[in-house]
Amino acid sequence: MKVREVARTWLTHLAVERGLSQNTLSSYRRDINRYCDWLESARIADIGAVNTADVEAYVMDLRRGVEGRAPLSASSAGRALIVARGLHKFALSEGHVGVDVAADVSPPATGRHLPDTLSVDEVARLIHAIPTSDIATPVDIRDRALVEILYGTGARISEATGLMVDDVAHAPEVLRITGKGSRQRLVPYGSMAQAAVEDYLVRARPGLSKGKSHALFLNQRGGPLSRQSAWAALKKATDRAGLKKDISPHTLRHSFATHLLEGGADVRVVQELLGHSSVTTTQIYTHVTAENLRQVWRSAHPRA
C-alpha cells in the first residue's frame, strides 16, 4: 500500500477516533508530509518497502539538513520520529505490514532543558500590575482573570482560551479543563483566581458579550479570545510589571508546577493537575527544584 494513502487514513483515524485537536493534527500532517517527501526522494513509495535503516537515515538527514532544508534540533527531529513511528505502528495494526520497522529506532540525543519559571514574588508583580480598580477597563479585568487562571491551574493557553462559562459553574472551587485528545480533568483553583473570575463575570464579560459565544474569555467583538490575543495580554502585563523576562503562558504553567513541588506536593498529584499522560513528563520539574536547591547551597554554604 502507498505510504501517502496509509498516512491519509492514519490522520483521519487520529481526528475521528482519537479526537486530536486541529493544532496537533496540523503538526502531525506537516511531519508526515515531510516523511513521505523524504521516502519519495529515496524512491520508496510503498509502506511495506520501508526498513529500519531507512527510518534511521531519515532522522539523520533531519539533523544534518538536506535538500536545502535547515537542520532540525534534536528535540524537533525526535518529534518527527514520533510521528513516523505512529505511522508504522498504525500500518502494522491495520495489517498493511508484518513488522513495525520504526519501533526500535532511537531518537537523537538531546540535552535536558529546564523550563523557565518565575519566582512567587514575580508572579505577584505580574498579576498585580493588571488594574482592577474602578478605572479598569473590561479588558483589564478579563486579563487579570486570565492570568490568575493560567497560574492558578497550570492550564495550557489553548485550554484556558477553550474554557466555557459552564466549566467555571460546574462545581465550586473546581475548574473543568478540556485538554489534549478532548480529555477532561477537574482542577481546583484558589480564592484569588475565583475572585478574579467572579469579578470578570460580573463587571466585564456582560459588556464584552454580544450573545455570540459561551466561551469564558471573550474579545472586544464578543467572540472567543484567541491564543494570540491571550499572548498579547500577557505581554502587556509583563511590560506593566516591569519584568525583564520573556514570559509566555507556558512560563506560568511551569511556575505553577515548580511552586507546587517546592511546597511539598507529590509529583503524581502535579501530573494529574497538569494533565500529563506520563509522570516522566512531569519529572522535569523535580530537576528544576533540585537545581534551585543547589543554587541556594552554592550561595550560602561556606565550603561550596
Short mmCIF file of C-alpha atoms in Angstrom, two decimals:
data_model
loop_
_atom_site.label_atom_id
_atom_site.label_comp_id
_atom_site.label_asym_id
_atom_site.label_seq_id
_atom_site.Cartn_x
_atom_site.Cartn_y
_atom_site.Cartn_z
CA MET A 1 0.00 0.00 0.00
CA LYS A 2 1.24 3.50 -0.83
CA VAL A 3 2.78 5.43 2.07
CA ARG A 4 0.70 8.55 1.41
CA GLU A 5 -2.50 6.52 1.34
CA VAL A 6 -1.68 4.96 4.72
CA ALA A 7 -0.79 8.44 6.02
CA ARG A 8 -4.15 9.89 4.94
CA THR A 9 -6.01 7.02 6.62
CA TRP A 10 -3.98 7.44 9.80
CA LEU A 11 -4.63 11.18 10.02
CA THR A 12 -8.36 10.53 9.61
CA HIS A 13 -8.14 7.93 12.39
CA LEU A 14 -6.40 10.43 14.68
CA ALA A 15 -9.06 13.06 14.01
CA VAL A 16 -12.13 10.84 14.28
CA GLU A 17 -11.16 8.03 16.67
CA ARG A 18 -8.60 9.78 18.85
CA GLY A 19 -10.13 13.26 18.79
CA LEU A 20 -6.83 15.12 18.42
CA SER A 21 -7.02 18.91 18.26
CA GLN A 22 -6.64 20.79 15.00
CA ASN A 23 -3.32 22.23 16.15
CA THR A 24 -1.95 18.74 16.88
CA LEU A 25 -3.29 17.37 13.60
CA SER A 26 -1.64 20.23 11.69
CA SER A 27 1.70 19.39 13.31
CA TYR A 28 1.27 15.69 12.53
CA ARG A 29 0.29 16.47 8.94
CA ARG A 30 3.39 18.64 8.45
CA ASP A 31 5.70 15.95 9.83
CA ILE A 32 4.06 13.12 7.93
CA ASN A 33 4.25 15.05 4.65
CA ARG A 34 7.95 15.67 5.29
CA TYR A 35 8.45 11.94 5.91
CA CYS A 36 6.55 11.00 2.73
CA ASP A 37 8.59 13.51 0.72
CA TRP A 38 11.80 12.02 2.08
CA LEU A 39 10.73 8.46 1.24
CA GLU A 40 9.75 9.51 -2.27
CA SER A 41 13.15 11.16 -2.77
CA ALA A 42 14.64 7.79 -1.76
CA ARG A 43 12.34 6.13 -4.36
CA ILE A 44 10.26 4.37 -1.71
CA ALA A 45 6.54 4.57 -2.39
CA ASP A 46 5.06 1.53 -0.62
CA ILE A 47 4.85 1.28 3.16
CA GLY A 48 5.99 -2.34 3.00
CA ALA A 49 9.24 -1.34 1.31
CA VAL A 50 10.45 0.80 4.22
CA ASN A 51 13.02 -0.78 6.53
CA THR A 52 14.62 0.24 9.83
CA ALA A 53 17.73 1.61 8.11
CA ASP A 54 15.51 3.96 6.07
CA VAL A 55 13.87 5.39 9.20
CA GLU A 56 17.28 5.86 10.85
CA ALA A 57 18.60 7.60 7.72
CA TYR A 58 15.56 9.89 7.73
CA VAL A 59 16.29 11.02 11.29
CA MET A 60 19.96 11.57 10.47
CA ASP A 61 19.04 13.70 7.45
CA LEU A 62 16.69 15.79 9.57
CA ARG A 63 19.57 16.52 11.95
CA ARG A 64 22.01 17.31 9.12
CA GLY A 65 19.62 19.24 6.91
CA VAL A 66 19.27 18.04 3.32
CA GLU A 67 17.92 19.36 0.02
CA GLY A 68 18.10 22.96 1.15
CA ARG A 69 16.30 22.36 4.45
CA ALA A 70 17.71 23.77 7.67
CA PRO A 71 18.93 21.17 10.18
CA LEU A 72 16.44 20.35 12.92
CA SER A 73 17.26 20.38 16.61
CA ALA A 74 17.39 17.07 18.43
CA SER A 75 14.02 17.72 20.04
CA SER A 76 12.35 18.64 16.71
CA ALA A 77 13.85 15.60 14.98
CA GLY A 78 12.66 13.49 17.91
CA ARG A 79 9.10 14.76 17.46
CA ALA A 80 9.30 13.98 13.74
CA LEU A 81 10.41 10.44 14.61
CA ILE A 82 7.43 10.03 16.95
CA VAL A 83 5.13 10.80 14.01
CA ALA A 84 6.95 8.34 11.74
CA ARG A 85 6.71 5.71 14.47
CA GLY A 86 3.00 6.36 14.80
CA LEU A 87 2.51 5.81 11.07
CA HIS A 88 4.35 2.49 11.07
CA LYS A 89 2.58 1.30 14.21
CA PHE A 90 -0.75 2.11 12.55
CA ALA A 91 0.29 0.29 9.36
CA LEU A 92 1.05 -2.81 11.44
CA SER A 93 -2.25 -2.64 13.33
CA GLU A 94 -4.15 -2.35 10.04
CA GLY A 95 -2.35 -5.35 8.54
CA HIS A 96 -0.55 -3.37 5.81
CA VAL A 97 2.85 -4.63 7.04
CA GLY A 98 4.05 -7.60 9.06
CA VAL A 99 6.57 -5.78 11.24
CA ASP A 100 6.98 -2.33 12.79
CA VAL A 101 10.29 -1.19 11.31
CA ALA A 102 10.38 2.08 13.32
CA ALA A 103 9.78 0.61 16.78
CA ASP A 104 13.46 0.25 17.69
CA VAL A 105 14.74 3.48 16.12
CA SER A 106 16.14 5.70 18.88
CA PRO A 107 15.53 9.44 18.92
CA PRO A 108 18.57 11.73 18.67
CA ALA A 109 20.17 12.59 21.98
CA THR A 110 19.17 15.94 23.40
CA GLY A 111 20.38 17.94 26.34
CA ARG A 112 17.95 18.47 29.19
CA HIS A 113 16.36 21.90 29.06
CA LEU A 114 14.98 23.15 32.32
CA PRO A 115 11.85 25.24 31.79
CA ASP A 116 11.88 28.93 32.59
CA THR A 117 9.98 29.84 35.75
CA LEU A 118 9.08 32.90 37.79
CA SER A 119 9.50 33.35 41.50
CA VAL A 120 6.41 33.72 43.66
CA ASP A 121 7.14 37.44 44.01
CA GLU A 122 7.47 37.85 40.23
CA VAL A 123 4.12 36.14 39.69
CA ALA A 124 2.54 38.51 42.22
CA ARG A 125 4.09 41.52 40.47
CA LEU A 126 2.76 40.30 37.12
CA ILE A 127 -0.78 39.81 38.40
CA HIS A 128 -0.98 42.99 40.46
CA ALA A 129 0.25 45.06 37.51
CA ILE A 130 -3.13 44.49 35.83
CA PRO A 131 -5.59 47.07 37.22
CA THR A 132 -8.94 46.04 38.69
CA SER A 133 -9.96 49.35 40.27
CA ASP A 134 -12.94 51.46 39.21
CA ILE A 135 -10.92 52.87 36.30
CA ALA A 136 -10.03 49.42 34.97
CA THR A 137 -11.41 48.56 31.55
CA PRO A 138 -13.34 45.35 30.84
CA VAL A 139 -10.24 44.10 29.01
CA ASP A 140 -8.09 44.76 32.09
CA ILE A 141 -10.49 42.80 34.28
CA ARG A 142 -10.56 39.97 31.74
CA ASP A 143 -6.78 39.86 31.54
CA ARG A 144 -6.47 39.74 35.33
CA ALA A 145 -8.80 36.72 35.43
CA LEU A 146 -6.94 35.06 32.55
CA VAL A 147 -3.52 35.36 34.21
CA GLU A 148 -4.94 34.19 37.54
CA ILE A 149 -6.35 31.09 35.80
CA LEU A 150 -3.12 30.34 33.93
CA TYR A 151 -1.06 30.44 37.11
CA GLY A 152 -3.73 29.16 39.47
CA THR A 153 -4.45 25.99 37.48
CA GLY A 154 -1.37 25.41 35.30
CA ALA A 155 -3.62 25.29 32.24
CA ARG A 156 -2.16 25.41 28.76
CA ILE A 157 -3.06 28.57 26.83
CA SER A 158 -5.31 26.58 24.47
CA GLU A 159 -7.07 25.08 27.50
CA ALA A 160 -7.63 28.48 29.10
CA THR A 161 -8.98 30.09 25.93
CA GLY A 162 -11.12 27.00 25.36
CA LEU A 163 -12.93 27.33 28.69
CA MET A 164 -16.69 27.77 28.63
CA VAL A 165 -18.76 29.62 31.23
CA ASP A 166 -20.24 26.27 32.23
CA ASP A 167 -16.75 24.95 33.00
CA VAL A 168 -16.48 27.53 35.78
CA ALA A 169 -20.01 26.94 37.08
CA HIS A 170 -19.54 23.14 37.01
CA ALA A 171 -18.59 22.94 40.69
CA PRO A 172 -17.48 25.41 43.38
CA GLU A 173 -13.71 25.83 43.66
CA VAL A 174 -13.08 23.38 40.81
CA LEU A 175 -12.45 24.16 37.15
CA ARG A 176 -13.29 21.70 34.39
CA ILE A 177 -10.49 21.78 31.81
CA THR A 178 -10.54 20.06 28.42
CA GLY A 179 -7.02 19.06 27.44
CA LYS A 180 -5.29 17.17 24.66
CA GLY A 181 -7.36 14.47 22.97
CA SER A 182 -10.52 16.07 24.43
CA ARG A 183 -9.65 14.55 27.81
CA GLN A 184 -11.26 16.42 30.69
CA ARG A 185 -9.82 16.91 34.16
CA LEU A 186 -11.00 18.74 37.26
CA VAL A 187 -8.51 21.20 38.73
CA PRO A 188 -9.03 23.11 41.98
CA TYR A 189 -8.30 26.81 41.83
CA GLY A 190 -7.76 29.14 44.73
CA SER A 191 -9.68 32.01 46.24
CA MET A 192 -7.71 34.70 44.39
CA ALA A 193 -8.37 33.15 40.99
CA GLN A 194 -12.02 32.57 41.92
CA ALA A 195 -12.41 36.21 42.96
CA ALA A 196 -10.81 37.41 39.71
CA VAL A 197 -13.10 35.22 37.59
CA GLU A 198 -16.20 36.28 39.53
CA ASP A 199 -15.19 39.94 39.14
CA TYR A 200 -14.78 39.39 35.40
CA LEU A 201 -18.15 37.63 35.08
CA VAL A 202 -19.94 40.42 36.94
CA ARG A 203 -18.14 43.58 35.79
CA ALA A 204 -16.58 42.84 32.40
CA ARG A 205 -17.96 39.89 30.47
CA PRO A 206 -21.52 41.26 30.14
CA GLY A 207 -20.10 44.34 28.41
CA LEU A 208 -17.93 42.26 26.09
CA SER A 209 -20.60 39.70 25.25
CA LYS A 210 -22.66 40.17 22.12
CA GLY A 211 -24.58 36.97 22.69
CA LYS A 212 -22.37 35.19 20.19
CA SER A 213 -20.37 32.82 22.35
CA HIS A 214 -20.49 30.76 25.54
CA ALA A 215 -16.70 30.99 25.84
CA LEU A 216 -15.49 32.23 29.21
CA PHE A 217 -12.89 34.66 27.86
CA LEU A 218 -14.17 36.99 25.14
CA ASN A 219 -12.53 39.51 22.84
CA GLN A 220 -13.87 43.02 22.31
CA ARG A 221 -16.08 41.81 19.44
CA GLY A 222 -17.82 39.27 21.64
CA GLY A 223 -16.09 36.22 20.18
CA PRO A 224 -13.82 33.72 21.94
CA LEU A 225 -10.41 35.11 22.90
CA SER A 226 -7.73 33.73 20.58
CA ARG A 227 -4.42 32.30 21.75
CA GLN A 228 -2.61 35.16 20.01
CA SER A 229 -4.66 37.75 21.91
CA ALA A 230 -4.05 35.89 25.17
CA TRP A 231 -0.29 36.03 24.49
CA ALA A 232 -0.60 39.76 23.80
CA ALA A 233 -2.45 40.26 27.10
CA LEU A 234 0.35 38.51 28.98
CA LYS A 235 3.00 40.58 27.16
CA LYS A 236 1.16 43.76 28.17
CA ALA A 237 1.03 42.64 31.79
CA THR A 238 4.76 41.81 31.69
CA ASP A 239 5.56 45.31 30.44
CA ARG A 240 3.32 46.89 33.07
CA ALA A 241 5.07 44.91 35.81
CA GLY A 242 8.49 45.96 34.54
CA LEU A 243 9.68 42.36 34.41
CA LYS A 244 12.72 41.97 32.16
CA LYS A 245 11.89 38.41 31.17
CA ASP A 246 10.38 36.73 28.14
CA ILE A 247 7.21 35.46 29.83
CA SER A 248 4.90 33.12 27.93
CA PRO A 249 1.73 31.31 29.04
CA HIS A 250 3.88 28.20 29.43
CA THR A 251 6.13 30.11 31.85
CA LEU A 252 3.14 30.38 34.17
CA ARG A 253 2.39 26.67 33.71
CA HIS A 254 6.00 25.83 34.57
CA SER A 255 5.87 28.16 37.57
CA PHE A 256 2.62 26.56 38.79
CA ALA A 257 4.20 23.09 38.76
CA THR A 258 7.51 24.21 40.27
CA HIS A 259 5.90 26.13 43.12
CA LEU A 260 3.66 23.17 43.97
CA LEU A 261 6.63 20.80 44.18
CA GLU A 262 8.62 23.31 46.22
CA GLY A 263 5.65 23.47 48.56
CA GLY A 264 5.72 19.71 49.09
CA ALA A 265 3.18 18.45 46.53
CA ASP A 266 3.60 14.89 45.28
CA VAL A 267 4.82 14.65 41.67
CA ARG A 268 1.91 12.38 40.71
CA VAL A 269 -0.58 14.93 42.01
CA VAL A 270 1.12 17.58 39.88
CA GLN A 271 0.97 15.16 36.93
CA GLU A 272 -2.82 14.92 37.30
CA LEU A 273 -3.22 18.67 37.66
CA LEU A 274 -1.16 19.36 34.52
CA GLY A 275 -2.92 16.67 32.51
CA HIS A 276 0.29 14.80 31.66
CA SER A 277 -0.31 11.27 30.40
CA SER A 278 3.05 10.14 31.83
CA VAL A 279 4.76 11.06 35.08
CA THR A 280 8.04 11.12 33.13
CA THR A 281 6.96 14.42 31.56
CA THR A 282 6.23 15.90 34.96
CA GLN A 283 9.55 14.83 36.47
CA ILE A 284 11.39 17.60 34.63
CA TYR A 285 10.09 19.90 37.37
CA THR A 286 11.79 17.84 40.07
CA HIS A 287 15.06 18.73 38.36
CA VAL A 288 14.10 22.41 38.46
CA THR A 289 13.54 22.33 42.20
CA ALA A 290 16.75 20.34 42.73
CA GLU A 291 18.67 22.95 40.75
CA ASN A 292 17.13 25.70 42.88
CA LEU A 293 18.36 23.90 46.00
CA ARG A 294 21.85 23.61 44.54
CA GLN A 295 21.95 27.33 43.72
CA VAL A 296 20.91 28.26 47.27
CA TRP A 297 23.51 25.89 48.68
CA ARG A 298 26.28 27.33 46.48
CA SER A 299 25.48 30.87 47.54
CA ALA A 300 25.03 30.13 51.25
CA HIS A 301 27.40 27.32 52.25
CA PRO A 302 30.91 28.39 53.32
CA ARG A 303 32.55 25.42 51.58
CA ALA A 304 30.50 25.48 48.39
#
